[in-house]
Backbone as numpy.savetxt, mean C-alpha at the origin, in Angstrom:
# Nx Ny Nz CAx CAy CAz Cx Cy Cz
11.60 -0.98 6.16 10.58 -1.49 7.04 9.78 -0.33 7.59
8.57 -0.61 8.02 7.70 0.42 8.56 7.10 -0.05 9.87
6.52 0.87 10.60 5.92 0.52 11.87 4.78 1.44 12.22
4.07 1.09 13.27 2.90 1.85 13.69 3.27 3.21 14.27
4.47 3.35 14.82 4.76 4.62 15.50 6.07 5.27 15.09
6.84 4.67 14.19 8.14 5.29 13.93 8.42 5.63 12.48
7.42 5.57 11.61 7.66 5.94 10.22 8.24 4.79 9.42
9.19 5.08 8.56 9.81 4.06 7.71 11.32 4.15 7.83
11.96 3.01 7.66 13.40 2.93 7.82 13.98 2.08 6.71
15.14 2.50 6.20 15.87 1.72 5.22 17.21 1.35 5.82
17.57 0.07 5.71 18.86 -0.40 6.17 19.63 -0.91 4.96
20.79 -0.35 4.68 21.57 -0.70 3.49 22.67 -1.72 3.77
22.61 -2.33 4.94 23.64 -3.28 5.33 24.69 -2.67 6.24
24.72 -1.33 6.31 25.69 -0.63 7.16 25.03 0.37 8.09
24.03 1.07 7.58 23.41 2.12 8.40 21.92 2.22 8.12
21.22 2.88 9.04 19.79 3.09 8.92 19.51 4.50 8.40
18.46 4.62 7.61 17.99 5.93 7.17 16.49 6.00 7.46
16.07 7.05 8.16 14.69 7.17 8.62 13.93 8.25 7.86
12.67 7.96 7.54 11.68 8.97 7.18 10.76 9.01 8.39
10.63 10.17 8.98 10.00 10.27 10.30 8.54 9.86 10.31
8.07 9.49 11.50 6.67 9.15 11.72 5.78 10.32 11.34
6.19 11.53 11.71 5.38 12.72 11.40 5.24 12.90 9.90
6.32 12.74 9.17 6.30 12.88 7.71 5.43 11.79 7.07
5.49 10.59 7.59 4.82 9.45 6.96 3.36 9.29 7.35
2.98 9.64 8.56 1.65 9.24 9.03 0.73 10.38 9.41
1.18 11.61 9.37 0.27 12.71 9.69 -0.56 13.07 8.47
-1.86 12.91 8.60 -2.78 13.26 7.53 -3.94 14.01 8.15
-4.60 14.85 7.38 -5.80 15.52 7.89 -6.86 14.48 8.14
-7.55 14.50 9.26 -7.48 15.48 10.33 -6.55 15.06 11.46
-5.72 14.04 11.28 -4.82 13.64 12.35 -3.97 12.46 11.92
-3.37 11.77 12.88 -2.44 10.69 12.54 -3.14 9.49 11.92
-2.42 8.80 11.06 -2.90 7.56 10.47 -2.49 6.40 11.37
-2.79 5.19 10.92 -2.52 4.03 11.76 -1.14 3.42 11.52
-0.21 4.18 11.04 1.14 3.69 10.88 1.39 3.09 9.50
2.61 2.65 9.30 3.02 2.09 8.01 2.69 0.61 8.01
1.70 0.22 7.26 1.27 -1.18 7.18 1.86 -1.89 5.97
2.25 -1.13 4.93 2.75 -1.75 3.71 3.70 -0.81 3.00
4.68 -1.38 2.32 5.63 -0.62 1.52 5.80 -1.37 0.20
5.78 -0.63 -0.89 6.09 -1.24 -2.18 6.81 -0.22 -3.05
7.47 -0.71 -4.08 8.29 0.13 -4.94 7.83 -0.04 -6.38
7.63 1.08 -7.10 7.23 0.99 -8.50 8.44 0.81 -9.41
8.19 0.66 -10.69 9.26 0.40 -11.66 10.25 1.55 -11.79
9.84 2.76 -11.39 10.73 3.92 -11.46 11.55 4.09 -10.18
11.39 3.21 -9.21 12.17 3.29 -7.98 11.52 4.11 -6.88
10.28 4.56 -7.08 9.58 5.32 -6.05 8.90 4.38 -5.07
8.89 4.77 -3.81 8.29 3.96 -2.77 6.92 4.51 -2.41
5.94 3.62 -2.20 4.62 3.97 -1.70 4.47 3.32 -0.34
3.75 4.00 0.55 3.57 3.51 1.92 2.08 3.36 2.19
1.71 2.23 2.78 0.31 1.86 2.97 -0.53 2.84 3.74
0.01 3.57 4.66 -0.82 4.50 5.41 -0.94 5.85 4.72
-0.15 6.09 3.71 -0.09 7.43 3.15 0.27 7.37 1.67
-0.57 6.70 0.86 -0.22 6.57 -0.55 -0.50 7.84 -1.34
-0.98 8.90 -0.65 -1.11 10.16 -1.37 0.24 10.86 -1.47
1.27 10.24 -0.95 2.64 10.69 -1.15 3.48 9.49 -1.56
4.48 9.73 -2.34 5.48 8.70 -2.60 6.83 9.33 -2.39
7.83 8.52 -2.25 9.16 9.01 -1.90 10.19 8.36 -2.80
11.20 9.11 -3.16 12.31 8.58 -3.92 13.56 8.71 -3.05
14.26 7.62 -2.87 15.51 7.65 -2.12 16.59 8.20 -3.03
17.44 9.07 -2.50 18.51 9.70 -3.26 19.82 9.44 -2.54
20.81 8.96 -3.27 22.13 8.73 -2.69 23.15 9.59 -3.42
23.83 10.41 -2.68 24.90 11.26 -3.22 26.11 11.17 -2.30
27.24 10.77 -2.86 28.49 10.68 -2.09 28.32 9.91 -0.79
27.58 8.81 -0.85 27.40 7.97 0.32 26.35 8.47 1.31
25.76 9.64 1.08 24.71 10.15 1.96 23.35 9.88 1.35
22.41 9.44 2.20 21.07 9.12 1.74 20.11 10.22 2.17
19.25 10.62 1.26 18.17 11.54 1.58 16.94 11.07 0.81
15.85 11.80 0.91 14.68 11.43 0.16 13.99 12.66 -0.39
13.23 12.44 -1.42 12.45 13.49 -2.05 10.99 13.06 -1.98
10.13 13.93 -1.46 8.70 13.63 -1.39 8.06 14.01 -2.72
7.34 13.07 -3.32 6.69 13.27 -4.61 5.17 13.12 -4.45
4.43 13.64 -5.41 2.98 13.46 -5.38 2.65 12.00 -5.65
1.78 11.46 -4.85 1.37 10.07 -5.00 -0.07 9.97 -5.48
-0.81 9.04 -4.91 -2.19 8.76 -5.29 -3.10 9.86 -4.76
-3.95 10.41 -5.62 -4.90 11.45 -5.21 -6.13 10.78 -4.61
-6.28 10.88 -3.30 -7.42 10.27 -2.60 -8.46 11.31 -2.20
-8.37 12.52 -2.72 -9.25 13.60 -2.29 -10.71 13.35 -2.63
-10.99 12.62 -3.71 -12.38 12.37 -4.08 -13.05 11.34 -3.18
-12.30 10.45 -2.58 -12.88 9.44 -1.71 -11.92 9.14 -0.56
-12.02 9.94 0.53 -11.12 9.73 1.67 -11.22 8.35 2.29
-12.33 7.63 2.07 -12.48 6.29 2.64 -11.43 5.32 2.10
-10.85 5.64 0.94 -9.83 4.79 0.36 -8.64 4.65 1.31
-8.37 5.70 2.06 -7.23 5.68 2.97 -7.59 5.22 4.39
-8.82 4.81 4.62 -9.27 4.54 5.98 -8.44 3.50 6.71
-8.11 2.41 6.08 -7.35 1.37 6.77 -6.63 0.48 5.77
-5.79 1.08 4.95 -5.01 0.30 3.98 -4.02 -0.55 4.76
-4.24 -1.85 4.72 -3.44 -2.73 5.56 -2.34 -3.44 4.78
-2.49 -3.53 3.44 -1.50 -4.22 2.63 -1.67 -3.76 1.18
-0.58 -3.77 0.42 -0.69 -3.39 -0.99 0.41 -4.03 -1.81
0.15 -4.11 -3.12 1.16 -4.54 -4.09 1.04 -3.63 -5.30
2.12 -3.53 -6.05 2.13 -2.80 -7.32 2.42 -3.83 -8.40
1.51 -3.94 -9.36 1.67 -4.97 -10.39 2.59 -4.50 -11.52
2.74 -5.34 -12.55 3.65 -5.04 -13.65 3.22 -3.83 -14.47
1.96 -3.43 -14.36 1.45 -2.25 -15.06 1.48 -1.01 -14.19
2.16 -1.08 -13.05 2.22 -0.01 -12.05 0.85 0.34 -11.47
-0.08 -0.60 -11.49 -1.34 -0.42 -10.80 -1.13 -0.75 -9.33
-1.66 0.09 -8.46 -1.52 -0.13 -7.02 -2.79 -0.81 -6.53
-2.66 -1.97 -5.91 -3.78 -2.73 -5.34 -3.69 -2.58 -3.82
-4.69 -1.95 -3.23 -4.68 -1.66 -1.79 -5.79 -2.43 -1.09
-5.42 -3.31 -0.19 -6.39 -4.08 0.59 -6.74 -3.33 1.86
-8.03 -3.24 2.13 -8.53 -2.59 3.34 -9.19 -3.64 4.20
-8.95 -3.58 5.50 -9.33 -4.65 6.42 -10.75 -5.16 6.19
-11.75 -4.32 6.22 -13.13 -4.74 5.97 -13.79 -3.84 4.93
-13.02 -3.42 3.92 -13.56 -2.53 2.89 -13.11 -2.93 1.49
-12.79 -4.18 1.28 -12.44 -4.65 -0.04 -11.08 -4.18 -0.52
-10.90 -4.24 -1.83 -9.65 -3.87 -2.47 -9.92 -2.68 -3.39
-8.98 -1.73 -3.37 -9.02 -0.59 -4.28 -7.84 -0.72 -5.23
-8.13 -0.60 -6.52 -7.07 -0.61 -7.54 -6.94 0.81 -8.07
-5.72 1.32 -8.07 -5.44 2.63 -8.64 -4.62 2.43 -9.89
-5.14 2.88 -11.04 -4.47 2.65 -12.32 -3.67 3.85 -12.81
-3.47 4.83 -11.94 -2.75 6.04 -12.31 -3.68 7.20 -12.59
-4.97 6.89 -12.82 -5.96 7.93 -13.08 -7.19 7.82 -12.19
-7.66 6.58 -11.96 -8.87 6.42 -11.18 -8.78 5.20 -10.27
-9.66 5.18 -9.28 -9.79 4.05 -8.37 -10.94 3.16 -8.81
-10.76 1.86 -8.66 -11.83 0.90 -8.87 -11.93 0.07 -7.60
-13.15 -0.08 -7.09 -13.37 -0.81 -5.84 -13.86 -2.22 -6.14
-13.28 -3.19 -5.44 -13.69 -4.58 -5.55 -14.04 -5.08 -4.16
-15.35 -5.18 -3.84 -15.73 -5.76 -2.55 -15.29 -7.22 -2.50
-14.83 -7.66 -1.35 -14.45 -9.06 -1.16 -15.40 -9.62 -0.12
-16.42 -10.32 -0.60 -17.48 -10.79 0.30 -17.29 -12.24 0.69
-17.61 -12.52 1.94 -17.59 -13.88 2.48 -18.82 -14.02 3.36
-19.67 -14.97 3.01 -20.92 -15.19 3.73 -21.73 -13.89 3.85
-21.75 -13.10 2.77 -22.56 -11.89 2.70 -21.97 -10.65 3.35
-20.78 -10.76 3.93 -20.13 -9.61 4.57 -18.72 -9.44 4.02
-18.18 -8.22 4.22 -16.80 -7.97 3.78 -15.83 -8.89 4.51
-14.97 -9.53 3.75 -13.93 -10.38 4.34 -12.93 -9.51 5.09
-12.28 -10.10 6.07 -11.26 -9.39 6.86 -9.91 -9.56 6.17
-9.62 -8.65 5.25 -8.38 -8.73 4.48 -7.18 -8.44 5.36
-6.10 -9.17 5.08 -4.91 -9.03 5.91 -3.64 -8.87 5.10
-3.56 -9.51 3.92 -2.31 -9.45 3.17 -2.57 -9.50 1.67
-1.61 -8.98 0.91 -1.61 -9.06 -0.54 -0.30 -9.69 -0.99
-0.34 -10.29 -2.16 0.86 -10.91 -2.71 0.75 -10.90 -4.22
1.83 -10.62 -4.90 1.89 -10.67 -6.36 2.80 -11.83 -6.74
2.22 -12.86 -7.38 3.04 -14.02 -7.72 3.84 -13.78 -9.00
4.69 -14.74 -9.36 5.59 -14.55 -10.51 4.87 -14.59 -11.86
3.58 -14.89 -11.87 2.77 -14.82 -13.09 2.00 -13.51 -13.17
2.13 -12.65 -12.13 1.45 -11.37 -12.12 0.07 -11.40 -11.49
-0.30 -12.50 -10.87 -1.61 -12.63 -10.23 -1.57 -12.01 -8.84
-2.58 -11.19 -8.54 -2.71 -10.59 -7.22 -3.48 -11.56 -6.34
-2.93 -11.85 -5.16 -3.56 -12.73 -4.17 -3.89 -11.94 -2.92
-4.93 -12.37 -2.23 -5.33 -11.77 -0.96 -5.39 -12.85 0.11
-4.90 -12.51 1.30 -5.06 -13.38 2.46 -6.05 -12.72 3.41
-6.85 -13.53 4.08 -7.85 -13.00 5.00 -7.74 -13.66 6.36
-8.38 -13.04 7.33 -8.47 -13.65 8.67 -9.57 -14.70 8.73
-10.61 -14.53 7.91 -11.80 -15.35 8.10 -12.30 -16.08 6.86
-11.66 -15.91 5.71 -12.24 -16.47 4.49 -11.23 -17.15 3.57
-10.06 -17.46 4.05 -9.06 -18.10 3.22 -8.43 -17.13 2.24
-8.02 -17.66 1.10 -7.32 -16.86 0.09 -8.23 -16.55 -1.09
-7.96 -15.42 -1.75 -8.64 -15.02 -2.97 -7.56 -14.67 -3.99
-7.90 -14.81 -5.28 -6.96 -14.40 -6.32 -7.71 -13.64 -7.41
-6.99 -12.76 -8.11 -7.54 -11.96 -9.19 -7.58 -12.83 -10.45
-8.78 -13.02 -11.02 -8.92 -13.86 -12.21 -8.97 -13.04 -13.51
-8.68 -11.74 -13.40 -8.70 -10.86 -14.55 -9.92 -9.97 -14.60
-10.96 -10.34 -13.84 -12.18 -9.55 -13.78 -12.63 -9.27 -12.36
-12.39 -10.22 -11.48 -12.83 -10.08 -10.09 -11.92 -10.96 -9.21
-12.09 -10.83 -7.91 -11.36 -11.70 -6.99 -12.20 -12.94 -6.73
-11.57 -14.10 -6.85 -12.25 -15.38 -6.70 -11.66 -16.12 -5.50
-12.51 -16.73 -4.71 -12.02 -17.49 -3.57 -11.27 -18.72 -4.06
-10.15 -19.02 -3.43 -9.30 -20.13 -3.83 -9.81 -21.40 -3.17
């Protein structure tokens, strides 16, 4: 689980393991808005919504848990991608879909970002959540425009 002020925490049924707020949310030029989303890729690496330019791998040795910080998504070419990532999912192709509150969806395919504006009545919809269904379809929930789904080319209002 993640939070606005305490980083990320894993509970294994017996104990908690923390990745600190400073490790998770400090970015140039200052703190991010906390952990809004967590997802895991097929290799077992975790991505965090406020800081997808890093990923983490949990390591268990002799009952002790630690983590290794790995290189994540390179956002250096467009810092706006990280402005307010509020929710994300990783699809079956390990593409990361990041929803931004009023800045559409960014898809990262491992090499480049693709931006998909989500418009409602001529303005950016207020994105709030993402969901990957069992058929592999990416869904978006909004505050003001209902649901949208990925039709293979664009997001379509449901």
